Amino acid sequence: MSDALESRILRAAATTADPNELPEFPENKSDLPSDFEYDPNEEEEVEEVEEVEEIDENELLKYLDEQENPLYIAQRLFYKEVNTTASQATCPTWKLECLGCKAIEDLYGHGWTTVDGLIDLSVLKGAREEAQEMAKEGAFTRASDLAHSEDPFRDHTARDDWITWLDPNGSKNSPNLQKVLDFFNGPLHHDLSRMIRLRGKTEYQLAEYKPENGARYERHRDAFPTDDPEDTQQRRVTAIMYLNPGWTQRDGGELKIFGRSEGNGMTDAADRTVAPMLGRLVIFLSGVVDHAVLPSNMERFALTAWMR
Ligand code: OGA
Ligand code: MN
């Protein structure tokens, strides 16, 4: 965690009226949030077991949000303001490969956007079949079990998805999944890194929600908001490509985006849902947008890239 983020947390605690409500500052800061730690090139660290009174991640986010709208914090990671008419006029000079200027403006002004049709449907259908094949072969692990082994304090009831990490430079990816990874790694990362300060390290996760039991993922955020360009801990952008052909409302499993009222016309007070349809890409600022996966009644696949 960066110094800037740490000092914001401490300031948040210091300005709280009721001292009984102060969160205990976590001693092992790198544990927060624990599921950001994956690095395919890193040796697994043996963690010392510490007696830490764990503070609830959502509580901590609430304190930070009270200090400053996380959207404004994340906007400072953009190279320029993109929601002014003057900046919009410069759109042709942004030299984007796959995203439109409107998508960038939404990401800046609201913290999230969706784009359809960026990848060939036959590739996406192939990627889904490959994902199903991997599930059959037992490549997925229950995410809540992983969270438990990595962090015994974490709430393990929050998510029902099964996951596997992918390496875009690995040799054993199936061909269509590789094409989706190449899209994330290539044009999408190119466009986002032209607009947002990114340090380049990206994690790729394939997630499966099994069809039987209304699998869901409770409201959460993917990172703490930061404007520190040097920070390497916090995810900056979440991009999710859905792999669910023939999705209908009865299938459920929508992504719910929680609104935030700010009263200045920038942020959006209304909650929204995004249907996880084949080929739909949702992009959001990881430290900004609270989201959840609503109960799913189908086998639901999504490929996520977290960029930093
Ligand atoms: C996540 C997540 C949303 C989705 O894995 O952190 O929020 O729509 N996924 O799959
Ligand atoms: Mn998430």
XYZ file of C-alpha atoms and ligand atoms in Angstrom:
319
model
C 0.000 0.000 0.000
C 1.367 3.429 -0.860
C 2.216 6.103 1.717
C -0.449 8.383 0.291
C -3.170 5.796 0.740
C -1.891 4.883 4.170
C -1.924 8.488 5.354
C -5.455 8.956 4.024
C -6.550 5.963 6.062
C -4.863 7.317 9.173
C -6.366 10.765 8.630
C -9.771 9.178 8.168
C -9.369 7.434 11.485
C -8.103 10.594 13.215
C -11.049 12.725 12.126
C -13.669 10.262 13.270
C -15.861 11.629 16.055
C -16.465 8.429 18.012
C -13.172 6.824 18.996
C -14.948 3.544 19.669
C -15.718 3.321 15.984
C -12.118 3.668 14.893
C -10.933 0.847 12.712
C -7.857 -0.947 13.887
C -5.161 -0.150 11.362
C -4.042 -3.452 9.874
C -0.496 -4.320 10.847
C 0.215 -6.377 7.819
C -0.896 -3.832 5.263
C -0.003 -5.904 2.256
C -2.794 -8.259 3.240
C -5.413 -5.721 2.334
C -7.213 -6.593 0.162
C -5.825 -10.073 0.149
C -6.932 -11.334 -3.232
C -4.919 -8.679 -5.098
C -1.673 -10.403 -4.399
C -1.454 -12.903 -7.192
C 1.749 -12.757 -9.219
C 2.430 -15.739 -11.474
C 6.168 -15.032 -11.346
C 6.478 -14.773 -7.610
C 7.448 -17.568 -5.284
C 4.731 -18.281 -2.797
C 5.498 -16.476 0.441
C 5.065 -18.188 3.740
C 3.088 -15.734 5.817
C 3.584 -15.394 9.530
C 0.402 -15.799 11.468
C -0.204 -12.552 13.320
C -2.754 -11.657 15.942
C -4.398 -8.777 14.104
C -7.813 -7.472 14.859
C -8.965 -7.366 11.283
C -10.884 -4.336 10.152
C -13.680 -4.839 7.735
C -12.658 -3.816 4.234
C -16.023 -2.181 3.590
C -15.710 -0.117 6.779
C -12.322 1.123 5.657
C -13.687 2.066 2.232
C -16.504 3.955 3.922
C -13.989 6.050 5.867
C -11.991 6.780 2.727
C -15.118 7.685 0.740
C -16.135 10.170 3.411
C -12.854 12.011 2.919
C -13.069 12.333 -0.836
C -15.184 10.894 -3.615
C -13.029 8.010 -4.897
C -13.888 8.992 -8.472
C -12.030 12.290 -8.017
C -9.051 10.430 -6.591
C -8.945 8.032 -9.527
C -9.424 10.852 -12.046
C -6.007 12.153 -11.062
C -4.522 8.978 -12.556
C -5.708 10.168 -15.979
C -3.178 12.172 -17.961
C -5.776 14.888 -18.560
C -9.342 15.815 -17.792
C -11.439 14.240 -20.498
C -14.897 15.548 -19.638
C -14.442 19.089 -20.909
C -15.542 20.233 -24.377
C -11.992 21.404 -25.003
C -10.596 17.948 -24.301
C -13.345 16.233 -26.276
C -12.297 18.256 -29.317
C -8.848 16.655 -29.057
C -10.331 13.153 -29.276
C -8.770 12.360 -32.699
C -5.320 12.878 -31.183
C -5.932 10.231 -28.507
C -5.094 7.577 -31.124
C -7.261 4.836 -29.660
C -7.131 1.371 -31.210
C -10.400 -0.127 -29.973
C -12.275 2.166 -27.587
C -14.254 5.238 -28.584
C -13.768 8.616 -26.934
C -17.219 8.278 -25.366
C -16.123 5.152 -23.493
C -13.096 7.015 -22.118
C -15.285 9.973 -21.129
C -17.728 7.680 -19.305
C -14.884 5.971 -17.518
C -13.562 9.346 -16.410
C -16.896 10.966 -15.578
C -18.782 8.010 -14.067
C -16.083 5.476 -13.286
C -17.391 2.810 -15.651
C -18.527 2.010 -19.182
C -19.613 -0.892 -21.369
C -18.663 -1.625 -24.975
C -20.016 -4.381 -27.227
C -18.700 -5.978 -30.364
C -14.946 -5.567 -30.000
C -14.168 -9.269 -30.536
C -15.410 -11.632 -33.207
C -18.394 -13.641 -31.947
C -16.979 -16.931 -33.230
C -13.836 -16.332 -31.165
C -15.955 -15.617 -28.083
C -18.110 -18.713 -28.580
C -14.949 -20.739 -28.977
C -13.547 -19.199 -25.813
C -16.663 -20.225 -23.902
C -16.370 -23.809 -25.124
C -12.746 -23.855 -24.066
C -13.700 -22.484 -20.654
C -16.328 -25.217 -20.289
C -13.748 -27.798 -21.233
C -11.388 -26.430 -18.570
C -14.191 -26.578 -15.995
C -14.832 -30.205 -16.912
C -11.150 -30.974 -16.457
C -11.221 -29.421 -12.979
C -9.085 -26.360 -13.759
C -11.190 -24.070 -11.564
C -10.850 -23.593 -7.821
C -13.540 -22.308 -5.510
C -12.506 -18.652 -4.981
C -13.702 -18.642 -1.378
C -11.351 -21.546 -0.576
C -8.407 -19.629 -2.036
C -9.317 -16.544 -0.053
C -9.412 -18.687 3.061
C -5.969 -20.160 2.603
C -4.520 -16.727 1.860
C -6.348 -14.767 4.516
C -8.209 -16.448 7.368
C -9.870 -13.142 8.340
C -11.655 -12.597 5.090
C -15.353 -13.103 4.664
C -15.584 -16.344 2.713
C -19.310 -16.318 2.247
C -19.222 -13.298 -0.084
C -18.636 -15.148 -3.345
C -19.652 -18.397 -5.042
C -17.492 -18.219 -8.152
C -14.826 -20.696 -9.239
C -11.690 -19.216 -10.721
C -8.475 -19.903 -12.551
C -5.633 -17.473 -13.332
C -4.407 -17.177 -16.907
C -1.050 -16.074 -18.246
C -1.304 -14.377 -21.683
C 2.330 -15.299 -22.331
C 1.899 -18.909 -21.263
C 2.072 -21.696 -23.811
C -0.866 -23.799 -22.699
C -3.811 -21.472 -23.332
C -6.574 -22.656 -25.623
C -6.567 -20.760 -28.933
C -9.726 -18.670 -28.549
C -9.090 -17.765 -24.930
C -5.620 -16.745 -26.087
C -7.215 -14.374 -28.614
C -9.278 -12.727 -25.890
C -6.163 -12.426 -23.717
C -4.311 -10.907 -26.683
C -7.093 -8.354 -27.040
C -6.815 -7.369 -23.356
C -3.039 -7.381 -23.469
C -2.887 -5.540 -26.822
C -5.414 -2.931 -28.019
C -7.341 -2.591 -24.759
C -4.260 -2.100 -22.616
C -2.888 0.241 -25.267
C -5.954 2.497 -25.173
C -6.313 2.537 -21.410
C -2.623 3.198 -20.853
C -2.754 6.151 -23.265
C -5.363 7.777 -21.029
C -4.625 6.426 -17.545
C -1.280 6.063 -15.790
C -0.678 2.317 -15.690
C 2.448 0.525 -14.593
C 1.809 -2.458 -16.808
C 1.262 -5.373 -14.489
C -2.043 -7.062 -15.276
C -3.766 -10.091 -13.738
C -6.070 -12.283 -15.804
C -8.783 -14.393 -14.234
C -11.336 -16.705 -15.757
C -14.358 -17.107 -13.475
C -17.164 -19.632 -13.548
C -20.464 -19.343 -11.703
C -21.876 -22.855 -11.600
C -25.480 -23.165 -12.706
C -27.098 -24.971 -9.796
C -27.620 -22.642 -6.831
C -28.040 -18.958 -7.651
C -24.326 -18.336 -7.341
C -23.486 -14.684 -6.665
C -20.809 -12.300 -5.462
C -21.786 -9.775 -2.822
C -21.216 -6.053 -3.074
C -17.518 -5.209 -3.023
C -14.801 -3.106 -4.573
C -11.752 -4.484 -6.372
C -9.189 -2.068 -4.865
C -8.682 0.926 -2.629
C -8.828 4.263 -4.442
C -5.409 5.767 -5.075
C -3.977 8.628 -7.111
C -0.383 7.649 -6.451
C 1.274 6.834 -9.786
C 4.013 4.925 -7.940
C 1.584 2.594 -6.182
C 1.866 -1.006 -7.337
C -0.504 -2.678 -4.869
C -3.836 -1.327 -5.980
C -5.629 -2.362 -9.106
C -6.522 0.652 -11.257
C -8.782 -0.694 -13.986
C -11.073 -3.739 -14.094
C -12.067 -5.007 -17.553
C -14.480 -7.935 -17.844
C -15.407 -9.771 -21.043
C -18.530 -11.910 -20.744
C -18.739 -15.294 -22.430
C -22.448 -16.191 -22.250
C -24.167 -16.743 -25.607
C -27.960 -16.625 -25.695
C -28.224 -14.899 -22.323
C -31.757 -13.935 -21.281
C -33.048 -12.152 -18.192
C -34.164 -15.465 -16.684
C -30.513 -16.512 -16.559
C -29.727 -13.769 -14.040
C -26.097 -13.184 -13.102
C -26.165 -9.500 -14.037
C -23.379 -7.270 -12.852
C -24.884 -4.714 -10.515
C -23.149 -1.326 -10.409
C -23.975 0.710 -7.320
C -24.587 4.410 -7.883
C -23.120 7.205 -5.817
C -24.814 10.565 -5.352
C -22.527 13.554 -5.300
C -24.865 16.333 -6.340
C -22.610 17.939 -8.914
C -23.895 16.085 -11.957
C -20.741 14.054 -12.391
C -21.530 10.864 -10.583
C -24.620 8.760 -10.969
C -26.934 8.128 -8.036
C -28.885 5.313 -9.716
C -27.897 1.669 -9.503
C -27.458 -0.039 -12.871
C -27.265 -3.619 -14.047
C -25.158 -4.938 -16.900
C -26.316 -8.106 -18.658
C -23.395 -10.544 -18.978
C -23.984 -11.162 -22.679
C -21.505 -12.739 -25.047
C -19.020 -10.121 -26.201
C -20.010 -7.409 -23.758
C -17.026 -5.690 -22.199
C -17.448 -3.732 -18.985
C -14.624 -1.482 -17.834
C -14.486 0.307 -14.485
C -12.054 2.058 -12.184
C -11.207 -0.629 -9.642
C -10.955 1.648 -6.598
C -14.125 3.543 -7.403
C -17.036 1.320 -8.350
C -18.935 -0.836 -5.861
C -20.390 -3.830 -7.660
C -21.954 -7.252 -7.174
C -22.904 -10.275 -9.248
C -26.634 -10.979 -8.888
C -27.728 -14.619 -8.425
C -26.986 -16.578 -11.572
C -29.097 -19.461 -12.863
C -26.806 -20.511 -15.675
C -23.226 -21.523 -16.103
C -21.759 -18.029 -16.279
C -18.265 -17.322 -17.575
C -16.346 -14.048 -17.446
C -12.743 -13.235 -18.266
C -11.383 -10.377 -16.175
C -8.231 -8.303 -16.525
C -7.071 -6.167 -13.595
C -4.617 -3.516 -14.741
C -2.338 -1.510 -12.465
C -14.962 -9.981 -9.481
C -16.245 -9.451 -9.995
C -17.938 -9.346 -11.708
C -18.524 -10.126 -12.849
O -14.575 -11.109 -9.870
O -14.309 -9.278 -8.679
O -16.730 -8.521 -9.421
O -19.430 -9.583 -13.502
N -16.819 -9.981 -11.100
O -18.097 -11.255 -13.087
Mn -15.140 -7.382 -8.428
